[in-house]
Coordinates of C-alpha atoms in Angstrom, one line a residue:
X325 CA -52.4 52.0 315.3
X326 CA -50.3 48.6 314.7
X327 CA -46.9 49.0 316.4
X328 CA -45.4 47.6 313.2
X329 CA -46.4 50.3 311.1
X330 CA -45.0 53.3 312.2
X331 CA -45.3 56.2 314.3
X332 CA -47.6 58.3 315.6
X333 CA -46.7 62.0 316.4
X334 CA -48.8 63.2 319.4
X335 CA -47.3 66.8 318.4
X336 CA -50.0 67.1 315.7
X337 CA -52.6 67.0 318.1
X338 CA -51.4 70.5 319.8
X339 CA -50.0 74.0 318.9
X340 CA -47.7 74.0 321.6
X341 CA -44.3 74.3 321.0
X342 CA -42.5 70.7 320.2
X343 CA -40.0 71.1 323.0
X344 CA -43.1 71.5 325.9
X345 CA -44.9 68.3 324.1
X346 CA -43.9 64.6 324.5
X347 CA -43.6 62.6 321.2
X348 CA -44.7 58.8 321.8
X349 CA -43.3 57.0 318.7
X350 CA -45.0 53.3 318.9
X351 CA -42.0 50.5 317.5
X352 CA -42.2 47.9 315.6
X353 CA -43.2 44.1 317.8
X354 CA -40.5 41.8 318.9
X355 CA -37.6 44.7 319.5
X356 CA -37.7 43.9 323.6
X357 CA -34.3 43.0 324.2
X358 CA -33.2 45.7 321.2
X359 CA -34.8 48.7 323.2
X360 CA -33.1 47.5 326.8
X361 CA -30.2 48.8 325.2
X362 CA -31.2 51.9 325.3
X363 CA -33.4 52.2 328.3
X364 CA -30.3 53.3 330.4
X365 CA -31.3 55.9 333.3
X366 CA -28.3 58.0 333.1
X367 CA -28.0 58.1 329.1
X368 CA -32.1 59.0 328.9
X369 CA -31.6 61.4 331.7
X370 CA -28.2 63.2 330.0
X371 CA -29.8 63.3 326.8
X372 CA -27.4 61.1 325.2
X373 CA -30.5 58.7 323.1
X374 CA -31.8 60.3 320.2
X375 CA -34.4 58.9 317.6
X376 CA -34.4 60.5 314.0
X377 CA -37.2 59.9 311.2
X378 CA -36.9 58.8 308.1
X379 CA -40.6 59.7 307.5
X380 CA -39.8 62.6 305.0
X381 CA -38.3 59.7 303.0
X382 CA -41.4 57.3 303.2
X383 CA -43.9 60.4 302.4
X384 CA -41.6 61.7 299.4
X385 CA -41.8 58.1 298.1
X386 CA -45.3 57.7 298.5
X387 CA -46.6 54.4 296.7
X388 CA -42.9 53.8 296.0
X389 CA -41.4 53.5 299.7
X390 CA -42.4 49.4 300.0
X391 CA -40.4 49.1 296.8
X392 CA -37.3 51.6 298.0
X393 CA -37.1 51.1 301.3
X394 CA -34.6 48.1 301.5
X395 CA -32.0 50.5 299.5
X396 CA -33.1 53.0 302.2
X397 CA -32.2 50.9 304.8
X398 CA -28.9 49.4 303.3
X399 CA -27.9 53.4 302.9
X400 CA -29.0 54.3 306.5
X401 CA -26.7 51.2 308.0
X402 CA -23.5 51.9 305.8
X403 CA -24.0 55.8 306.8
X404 CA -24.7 55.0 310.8
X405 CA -22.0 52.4 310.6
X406 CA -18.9 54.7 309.1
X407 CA -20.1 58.2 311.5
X408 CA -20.4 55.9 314.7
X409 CA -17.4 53.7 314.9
X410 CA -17.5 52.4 318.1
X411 CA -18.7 55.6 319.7
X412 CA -22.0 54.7 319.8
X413 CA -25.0 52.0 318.4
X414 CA -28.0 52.4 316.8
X415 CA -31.1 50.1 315.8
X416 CA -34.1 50.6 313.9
X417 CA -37.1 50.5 315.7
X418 CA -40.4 51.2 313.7
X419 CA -40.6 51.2 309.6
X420 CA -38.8 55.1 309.7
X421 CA -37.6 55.2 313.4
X422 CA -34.0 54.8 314.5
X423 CA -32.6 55.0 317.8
X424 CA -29.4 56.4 318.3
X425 CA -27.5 56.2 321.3
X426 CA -23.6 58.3 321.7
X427 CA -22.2 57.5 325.3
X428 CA -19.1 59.3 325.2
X429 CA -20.5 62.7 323.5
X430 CA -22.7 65.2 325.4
X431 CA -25.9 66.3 324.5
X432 CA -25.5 68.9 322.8
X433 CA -23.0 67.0 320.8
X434 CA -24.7 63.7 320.3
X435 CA -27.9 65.7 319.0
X436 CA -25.8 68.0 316.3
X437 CA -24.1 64.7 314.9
X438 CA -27.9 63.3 314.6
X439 CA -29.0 66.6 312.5
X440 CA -25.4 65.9 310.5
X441 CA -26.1 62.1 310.0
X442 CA -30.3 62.7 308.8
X443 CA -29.1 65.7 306.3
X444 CA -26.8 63.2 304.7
X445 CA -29.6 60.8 304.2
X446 CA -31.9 63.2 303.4
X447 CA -29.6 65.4 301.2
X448 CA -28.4 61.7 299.5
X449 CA -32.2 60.6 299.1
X450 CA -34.4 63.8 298.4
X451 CA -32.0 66.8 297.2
X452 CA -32.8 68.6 301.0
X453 CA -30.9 68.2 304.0
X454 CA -33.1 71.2 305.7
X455 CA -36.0 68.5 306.4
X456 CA -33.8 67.0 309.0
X457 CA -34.3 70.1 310.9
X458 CA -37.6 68.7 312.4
X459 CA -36.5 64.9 312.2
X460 CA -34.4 64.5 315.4
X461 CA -35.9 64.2 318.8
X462 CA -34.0 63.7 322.5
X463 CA -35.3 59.7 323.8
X464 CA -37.0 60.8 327.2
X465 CA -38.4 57.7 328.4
X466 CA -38.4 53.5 326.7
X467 CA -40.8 50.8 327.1
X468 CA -41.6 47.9 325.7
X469 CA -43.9 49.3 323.1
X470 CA -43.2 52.5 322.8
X471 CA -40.2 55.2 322.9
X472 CA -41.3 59.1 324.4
X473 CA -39.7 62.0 323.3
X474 CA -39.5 66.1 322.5
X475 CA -38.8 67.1 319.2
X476 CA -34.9 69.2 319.5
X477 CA -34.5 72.5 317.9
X478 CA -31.7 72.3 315.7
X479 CA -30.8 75.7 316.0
X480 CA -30.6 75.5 319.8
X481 CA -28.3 72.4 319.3
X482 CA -26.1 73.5 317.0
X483 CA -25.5 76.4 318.9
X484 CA -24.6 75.0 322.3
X485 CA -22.4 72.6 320.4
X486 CA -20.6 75.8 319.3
X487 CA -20.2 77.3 322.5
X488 CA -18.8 73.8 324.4
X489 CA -16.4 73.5 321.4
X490 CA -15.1 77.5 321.5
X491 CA -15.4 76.7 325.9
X492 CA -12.8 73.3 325.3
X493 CA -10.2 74.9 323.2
X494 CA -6.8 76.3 324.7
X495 CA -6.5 80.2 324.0
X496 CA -5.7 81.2 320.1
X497 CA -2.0 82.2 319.3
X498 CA -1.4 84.2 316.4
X499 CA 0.3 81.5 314.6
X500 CA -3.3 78.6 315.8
X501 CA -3.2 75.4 317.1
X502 CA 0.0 73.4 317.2
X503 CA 0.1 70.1 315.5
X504 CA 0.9 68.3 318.5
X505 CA -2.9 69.5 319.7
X506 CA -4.3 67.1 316.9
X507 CA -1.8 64.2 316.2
X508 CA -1.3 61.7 317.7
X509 CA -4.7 61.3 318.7
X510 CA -7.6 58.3 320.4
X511 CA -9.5 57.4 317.7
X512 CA -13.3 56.6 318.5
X513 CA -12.5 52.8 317.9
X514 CA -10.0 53.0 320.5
X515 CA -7.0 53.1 318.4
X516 CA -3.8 55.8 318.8
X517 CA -3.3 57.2 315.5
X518 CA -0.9 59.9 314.3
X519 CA -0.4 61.8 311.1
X520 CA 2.6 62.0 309.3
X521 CA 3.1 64.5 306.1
X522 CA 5.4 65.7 303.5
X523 CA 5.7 68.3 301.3
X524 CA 5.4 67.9 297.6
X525 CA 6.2 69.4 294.8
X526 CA 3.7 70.5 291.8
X527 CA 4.7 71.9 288.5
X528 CA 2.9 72.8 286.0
X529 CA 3.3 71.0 283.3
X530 CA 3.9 73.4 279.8
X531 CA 7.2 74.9 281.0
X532 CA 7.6 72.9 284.4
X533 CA 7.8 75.8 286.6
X534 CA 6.6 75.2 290.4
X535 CA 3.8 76.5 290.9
X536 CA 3.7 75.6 294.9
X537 CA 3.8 72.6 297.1
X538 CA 1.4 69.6 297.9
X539 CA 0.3 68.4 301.4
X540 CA 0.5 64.3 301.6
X541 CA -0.1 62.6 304.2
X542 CA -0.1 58.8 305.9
X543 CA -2.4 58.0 308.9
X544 CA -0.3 55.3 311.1
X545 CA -1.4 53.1 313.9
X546 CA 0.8 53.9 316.7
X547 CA 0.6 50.3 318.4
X548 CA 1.3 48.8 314.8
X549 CA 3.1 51.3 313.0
X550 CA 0.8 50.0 309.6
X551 CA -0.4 53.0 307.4
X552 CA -4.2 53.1 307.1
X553 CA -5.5 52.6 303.9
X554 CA -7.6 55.1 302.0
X555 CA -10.8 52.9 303.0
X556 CA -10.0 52.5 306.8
X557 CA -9.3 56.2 307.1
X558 CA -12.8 57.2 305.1
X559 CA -14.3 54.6 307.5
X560 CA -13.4 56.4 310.9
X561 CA -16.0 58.3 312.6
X562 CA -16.5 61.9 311.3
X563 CA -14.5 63.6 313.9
X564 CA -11.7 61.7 313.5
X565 CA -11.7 62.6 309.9
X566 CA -12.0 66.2 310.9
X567 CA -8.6 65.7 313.6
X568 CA -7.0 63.7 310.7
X569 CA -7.7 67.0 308.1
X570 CA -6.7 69.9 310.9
X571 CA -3.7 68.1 311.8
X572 CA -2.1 67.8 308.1
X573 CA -2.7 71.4 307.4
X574 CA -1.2 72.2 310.6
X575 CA 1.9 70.3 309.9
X576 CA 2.0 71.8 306.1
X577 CA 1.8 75.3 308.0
X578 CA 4.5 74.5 310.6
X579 CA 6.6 73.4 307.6
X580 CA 6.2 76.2 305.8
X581 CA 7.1 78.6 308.9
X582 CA 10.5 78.7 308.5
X583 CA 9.6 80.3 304.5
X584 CA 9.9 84.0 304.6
X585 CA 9.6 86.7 302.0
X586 CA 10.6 85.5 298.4
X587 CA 11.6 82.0 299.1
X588 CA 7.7 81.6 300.5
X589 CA 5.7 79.1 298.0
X590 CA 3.3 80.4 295.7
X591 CA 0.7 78.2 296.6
X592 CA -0.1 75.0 299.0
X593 CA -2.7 72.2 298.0
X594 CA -3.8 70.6 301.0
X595 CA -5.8 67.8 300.8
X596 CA -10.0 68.2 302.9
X597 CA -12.2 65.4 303.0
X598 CA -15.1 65.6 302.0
X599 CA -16.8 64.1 305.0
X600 CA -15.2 67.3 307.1
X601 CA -16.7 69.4 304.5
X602 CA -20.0 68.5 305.2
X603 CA -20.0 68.9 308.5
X604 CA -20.6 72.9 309.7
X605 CA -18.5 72.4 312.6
X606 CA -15.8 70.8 309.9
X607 CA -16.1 73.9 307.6
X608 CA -15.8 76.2 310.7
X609 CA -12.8 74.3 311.9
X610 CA -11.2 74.3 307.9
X611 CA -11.7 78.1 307.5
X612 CA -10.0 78.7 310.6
X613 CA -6.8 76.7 309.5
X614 CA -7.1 78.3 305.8
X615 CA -6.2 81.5 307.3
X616 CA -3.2 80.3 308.9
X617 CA -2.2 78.7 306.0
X618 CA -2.8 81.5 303.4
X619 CA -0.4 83.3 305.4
X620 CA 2.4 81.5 304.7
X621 CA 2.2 81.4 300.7
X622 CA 2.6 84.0 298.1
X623 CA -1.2 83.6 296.2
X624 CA -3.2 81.2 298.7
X625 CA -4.4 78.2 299.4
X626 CA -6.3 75.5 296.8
X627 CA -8.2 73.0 298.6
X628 CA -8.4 69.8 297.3
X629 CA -12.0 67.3 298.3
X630 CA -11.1 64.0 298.3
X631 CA -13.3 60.9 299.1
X632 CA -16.2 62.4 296.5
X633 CA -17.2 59.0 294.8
X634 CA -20.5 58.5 294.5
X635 CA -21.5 61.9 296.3
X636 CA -24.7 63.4 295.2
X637 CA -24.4 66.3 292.3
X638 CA -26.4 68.5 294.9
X639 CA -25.0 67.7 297.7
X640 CA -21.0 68.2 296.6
X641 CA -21.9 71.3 294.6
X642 CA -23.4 72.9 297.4
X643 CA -19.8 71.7 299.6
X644 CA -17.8 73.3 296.8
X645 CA -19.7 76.4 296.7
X646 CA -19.5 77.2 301.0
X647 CA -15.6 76.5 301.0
X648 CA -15.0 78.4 297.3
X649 CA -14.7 81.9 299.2
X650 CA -11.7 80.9 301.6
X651 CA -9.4 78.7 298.8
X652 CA -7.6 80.3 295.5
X653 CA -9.3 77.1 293.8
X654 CA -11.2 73.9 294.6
X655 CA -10.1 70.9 292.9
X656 CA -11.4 67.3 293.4
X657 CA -9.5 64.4 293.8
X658 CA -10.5 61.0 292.3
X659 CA -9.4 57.8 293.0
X660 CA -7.1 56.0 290.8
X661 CA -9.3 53.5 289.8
X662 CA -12.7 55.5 289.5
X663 CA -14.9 54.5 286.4
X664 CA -14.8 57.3 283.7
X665 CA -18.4 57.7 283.9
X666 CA -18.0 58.3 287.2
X667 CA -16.1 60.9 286.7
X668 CA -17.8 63.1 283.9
X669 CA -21.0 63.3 286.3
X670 CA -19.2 65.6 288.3
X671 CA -19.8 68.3 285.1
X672 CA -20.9 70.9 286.9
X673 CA -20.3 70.6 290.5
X674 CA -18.0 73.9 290.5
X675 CA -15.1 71.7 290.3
X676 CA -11.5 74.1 288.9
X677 CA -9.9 70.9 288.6
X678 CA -9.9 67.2 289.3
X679 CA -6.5 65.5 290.5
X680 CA -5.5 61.9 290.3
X681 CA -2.7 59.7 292.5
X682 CA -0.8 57.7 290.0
X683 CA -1.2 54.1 290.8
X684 CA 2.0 52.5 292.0
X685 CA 4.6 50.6 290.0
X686 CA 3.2 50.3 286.6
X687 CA 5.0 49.9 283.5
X688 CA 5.2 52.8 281.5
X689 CA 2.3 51.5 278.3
X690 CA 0.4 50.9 281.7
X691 CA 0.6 53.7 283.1
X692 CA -0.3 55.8 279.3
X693 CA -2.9 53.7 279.7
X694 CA -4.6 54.5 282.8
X695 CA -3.5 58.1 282.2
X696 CA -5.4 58.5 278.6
X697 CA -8.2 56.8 280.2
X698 CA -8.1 59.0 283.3
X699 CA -7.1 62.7 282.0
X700 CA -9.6 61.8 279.0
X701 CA -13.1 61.8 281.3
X702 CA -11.2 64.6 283.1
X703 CA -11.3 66.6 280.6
X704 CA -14.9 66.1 280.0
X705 CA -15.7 68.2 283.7
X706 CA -12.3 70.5 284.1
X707 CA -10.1 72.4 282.7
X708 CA -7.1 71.4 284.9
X709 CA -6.0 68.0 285.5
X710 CA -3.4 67.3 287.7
X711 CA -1.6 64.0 288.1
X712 CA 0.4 63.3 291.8
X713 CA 2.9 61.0 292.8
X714 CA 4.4 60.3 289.4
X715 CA 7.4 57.5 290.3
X716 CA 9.5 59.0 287.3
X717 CA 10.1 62.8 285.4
X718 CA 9.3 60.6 282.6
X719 CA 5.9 59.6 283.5
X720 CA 5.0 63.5 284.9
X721 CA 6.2 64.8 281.2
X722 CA 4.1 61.6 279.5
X723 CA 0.8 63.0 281.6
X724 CA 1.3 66.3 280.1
X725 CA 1.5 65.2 276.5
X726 CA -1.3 63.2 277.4
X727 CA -3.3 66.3 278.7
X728 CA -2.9 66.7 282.4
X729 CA -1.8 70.4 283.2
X730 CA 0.1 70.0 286.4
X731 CA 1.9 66.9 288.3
X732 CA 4.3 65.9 291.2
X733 CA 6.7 63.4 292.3
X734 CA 6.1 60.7 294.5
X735 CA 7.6 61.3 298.0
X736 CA 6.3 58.8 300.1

């Protein structure tokens, strides 16, 4: 077989179990000094290189892959790129081959963030995240031409990862982990980052009664004090994301800790991205705060996906539907700016509501603007619209006229 054109599975050739056979996956000509990289004794012998196929992709597509495969690629990069950080590198090595290698994870780790990275490209391209189950392999050995490996079993991976993340955690209180356990933190890029929240308001907008309270949050730089913006915090690697998410909610709950019988809140809205979400060890770590949470409100607590854009109708519904048991409601929120047809294609995810932050300092024709634009393609996927950060009374009572249901006041 020509290097350039793929791989060849040795596993085929034998019924015995995937783990007990070597996998040589032939690469692609000129990669040399790309594959030294990765040809590292200690990494290869800790288990810390992975390779994951993309040839689920290329079969599905059939005559159509040498057409698609550039946007595969460009997808693959962008989704490597935002999970690793600086954590790690990757390179493709073969037409559906990419190396993967995560220095500062373990194994068990490293191999469990590969399964999570091939679902989402899987899940974005064909509708099935499961195929990724036999997609990832551990790197055993690297030459020149070729790259050997055994074929992981998720299960087994996911599994471990579970047990070294239940080993590293201090013993549960009743009331969970402090907030000072998640923020500030050592992002994977190196930086020291902490998360700063407030509480805020929501009413509902007919008689503008409170209806509970609304988690917002900042993510500063410690060596810059700078806020992050929306796009530099959706670009951090996943498990920042996921410290960033536990540590608002645990601030929301230690603010709401000193509420007690009737003055407790009805209800809080914390805000989940999307990216933790996905993730099972994200969901895992969310239910567990949810609890903590739900005790400190009257009715419960509504979660609130943010950073949905552009996810695929599958994929998002399927999110929504695995966090609906533990939240009174799910509600996504949109960005500002997001296209209206954007928005009515997520009819039908299992979306209660969709919520908007106002954009800042706009007139107020400006902002009925935006807002009849906004709450208008809204409407189109949810019954409840609900407008934050509203600079003025004014402006909250203008969104309900226009048709949003519910809205708060800026705070930050």
């Amino acid at each position: 077989m020509d290097p350039g054109s793929g791989l060849h599975d040795l596993s085929a050739e034998s019924t015995r179990a995937p783990e007990a056979l070597p996998v040589e996956r032939l690469v692609s000509a000129g990669l040399e000094a790309t594959l030294e990289r990765f040809d590292d004794p200690a990494l290869l012998s800790e288990g810390k290189v992975s390779v994951i196929s993309l040839e689920a992709v290329s079969q599905r597509f059939g005559a159509k892959w040498p057409v698609r495969r550039s946007q595969v690629y460009d997808h693959v990069a962008r989704t490597l790129q935002r999970h690793l950080g600086v954590q790690g590198y990757y390179a493709r090595v073969s037409e559906t081959d990419y190396l993967i290698a995560q220095p500062a994870l373990s194994r068990f780790a490293g191999q469990a963030n590969c399964l999570r990275y091939l679902r989402e490209i899987l899940g974005h391209f064909l509708g099935e995240a499961h195929l990724a189950d036999d997609g990832v392999h551990q790197v055993t050995r690297v030459t020149q031409k070729a790259v050997e490996a055994r074929k992981v079993d998720a299960r087994h991976v996911e599994e471990a990862e579970r047990r070294e993340i239940a080993a590293s955690r201090p013993a549960a209180s009743g009331q969970g982990r402090s907030v000072v356990q998640w923020s500030p933190f050592v992002a994977a890029d190196g930086r020291s980052l902490h998360v700063s929240c407030a509480l805020e308001p929501v009413y509902e907008l007919k008689s503008y009664a409170r209806i509970g309270m609304r988690l917002t949050r900042r993510v500063l730089s410690d060596e810059t004090g700078e806020t992050l913006t929306a796009a530099e915090v959706a670009n951090l690697a996943r498990a920042d994301i996921i410290r960033i998410d536990i540590a608002t909610i645990a601030r929301g709950v230690e603010r709401l800790s000193v509420q007690d019988g009737d003055s407790r809140e009805q209800c809080l809205i914390v805000p989940i991205s999307y990216t933790t979400l996905s993730s099972q060890r994200g969901r895992a770590e969310i239910v567990t705060v949810f609890k903590s949470a739900r005790s400190r409100v009257k009715r419960g607590v509504i979660c609130e996906i943010g950073d949905i854009e552009g996810v695929p109708h599958g994929a998002l519904a399927s999110t929504v539907s695995l966090i609906r048991p533990f939240a009174l409601l799910v509600v996504g929120r949109i960005a500002a700016n997001a296209p209206s047809a954007l928005i009515v294609q997520l009819k039908g995810v299992g979306l209660q509501g969709l919520a908007f932050e106002c954009p800042g300092h706009q007139r107020e024709a400006e902002f009925a603007e935006w807002a009849t634009k906004s709450i208008g393609a809204a409407k189109h996927v949810a019954r409840s619209v609900l407008i934050y950060g509203a600079d003025s009374a004014g402006k909250a009572g203008l969104a309900g006229v226009l048709g949003a249901s519910h809205a708060s006041l800026r705070q930050f």
